[in-house]
Amino acid sequence: MTGIPLPTVQRLIRVLMTLPGVGPRTAQRLAMHVLQLPPLEVQRLVEAIQEARMSVRSCAQCFSMTEDEVCAICRDPQRATGGLCVVEAPLNVWAIERTGAFRGHYHVLMGVLSPLHGVGPEQLKIRELMERLRSGQYQEVVLALNPTVEGEATCTYLAAQIRPLGVRITRLAAGLPMGADIEYVDELTLLRALQGRLDL
Ligand SMILES: [Zn+2]
């Protein structure tokens, strides 16, 4: 594959290539880097990966990432009355947290509807979302999905499901560019989008 006649190195490169965004060239460069590290450094790298993977889990309530059974945001009693913000992924929770503009709970869908990729409502945390909303704890749900075609379609689907419950439904205001990822939007743009959220 790489012309490197060492089976252990070939295997390392193959494993590195399973990481997102890592092609053959990057994998080869990373492998060469690792092979020149002192053994103790390699051990630290391996341990950091293992420790993070073993410690981090899905929050039992919101499905964001946490090192506890339930995350710090879900445990915060002051946030229980602030509405429920629906996002695609844990990174989006932290992006919105950085704006300081939302003081409620979150619900991470773990993706968006994507029929082409075989992602239907059952593959997402939609059933769990509906259970949380039916509990009557939340007066408002903020749909904060990425402004992509799939995000928009998911918003429309969720709004139709939630509307019969009589919960106020809002979504992020325009200002977010189409095709953008909330994770990479600057804080001010995201803040404006949250402040100008619209009723659905
Ligand atoms: Zn949580």
PDB file of N, CA and C and ligand atoms in Angstrom, residues 59-64 66 70-75 106 132, ligand 1:
ATOM      1  N   CYS A  59     -25.042  11.258  28.187  1.00  0.00           N
ATOM      2  CA  CYS A  59     -25.883  11.643  29.326  1.00  0.00           C
ATOM      3  C   CYS A  59     -27.202  10.876  29.228  1.00  0.00           C
ATOM      4  N   ALA A  60     -27.652  10.320  30.356  1.00  0.00           N
ATOM      5  CA  ALA A  60     -28.867   9.506  30.358  1.00  0.00           C
ATOM      6  C   ALA A  60     -30.106  10.329  30.028  1.00  0.00           C
ATOM      7  N   GLN A  61     -30.026  11.670  30.180  1.00  0.00           N
ATOM      8  CA  GLN A  61     -31.206  12.500  29.900  1.00  0.00           C
ATOM      9  C   GLN A  61     -31.141  13.195  28.550  1.00  0.00           C
ATOM     10  N   CYS A  62     -29.991  13.837  28.253  1.00  0.00           N
ATOM     11  CA  CYS A  62     -29.947  14.693  27.057  1.00  0.00           C
ATOM     12  C   CYS A  62     -29.101  14.104  25.932  1.00  0.00           C
ATOM     13  N   PHE A  63     -28.336  13.038  26.218  1.00  0.00           N
ATOM     14  CA  PHE A  63     -27.486  12.358  25.231  1.00  0.00           C
ATOM     15  C   PHE A  63     -26.281  13.179  24.793  1.00  0.00           C
ATOM     16  N   SER A  64     -26.001  14.267  25.526  1.00  0.00           N
ATOM     17  CA  SER A  64     -24.735  14.955  25.314  1.00  0.00           C
ATOM     18  C   SER A  64     -23.637  14.092  25.945  1.00  0.00           C
ATOM     19  N   THR A  66     -20.764  13.170  28.682  1.00  0.00           N
ATOM     20  CA  THR A  66     -20.497  13.448  30.077  1.00  0.00           C
ATOM     21  C   THR A  66     -19.577  12.377  30.640  1.00  0.00           C
ATOM     22  N   VAL A  70     -25.374  11.525  34.544  1.00  0.00           N
ATOM     23  CA  VAL A  70     -26.154  12.636  33.997  1.00  0.00           C
ATOM     24  C   VAL A  70     -25.235  13.852  33.949  1.00  0.00           C
ATOM     25  N   CYS A  71     -25.306  14.633  32.854  1.00  0.00           N
ATOM     26  CA  CYS A  71     -24.349  15.735  32.673  1.00  0.00           C
ATOM     27  C   CYS A  71     -24.622  16.904  33.616  1.00  0.00           C
ATOM     28  N   ALA A  72     -23.672  17.828  33.730  1.00  0.00           N
ATOM     29  CA  ALA A  72     -23.752  18.955  34.665  1.00  0.00           C
ATOM     30  C   ALA A  72     -24.923  19.880  34.323  1.00  0.00           C
ATOM     31  N   ILE A  73     -25.224  20.047  33.037  1.00  0.00           N
ATOM     32  CA  ILE A  73     -26.320  20.934  32.643  1.00  0.00           C
ATOM     33  C   ILE A  73     -27.660  20.337  33.084  1.00  0.00           C
ATOM     34  N   CYS A  74     -27.843  19.044  32.863  1.00  0.00           N
ATOM     35  CA  CYS A  74     -29.090  18.380  33.276  1.00  0.00           C
ATOM     36  C   CYS A  74     -29.237  18.377  34.799  1.00  0.00           C
ATOM     37  N   ARG A  75     -28.086  18.352  35.517  1.00  0.00           N
ATOM     38  CA  ARG A  75     -28.146  18.296  36.987  1.00  0.00           C
ATOM     39  C   ARG A  75     -28.405  19.657  37.612  1.00  0.00           C
ATOM     40  N   TYR A 106     -30.796  20.759  27.203  1.00  0.00           N
ATOM     41  CA  TYR A 106     -30.555  20.376  25.806  1.00  0.00           C
ATOM     42  C   TYR A 106     -31.103  18.975  25.542  1.00  0.00           C
ATOM     43  N   ARG A 132     -39.646  13.415  26.817  1.00  0.00           N
ATOM     44  CA  ARG A 132     -39.281  14.554  27.682  1.00  0.00           C
ATOM     45  C   ARG A 132     -40.311  15.673  27.546  1.00  0.00           C
TER      46      ARG A 132
HETATM   47 ZN    ZN B   1     -27.482  15.949  30.034  1.00  0.00          ZN
END
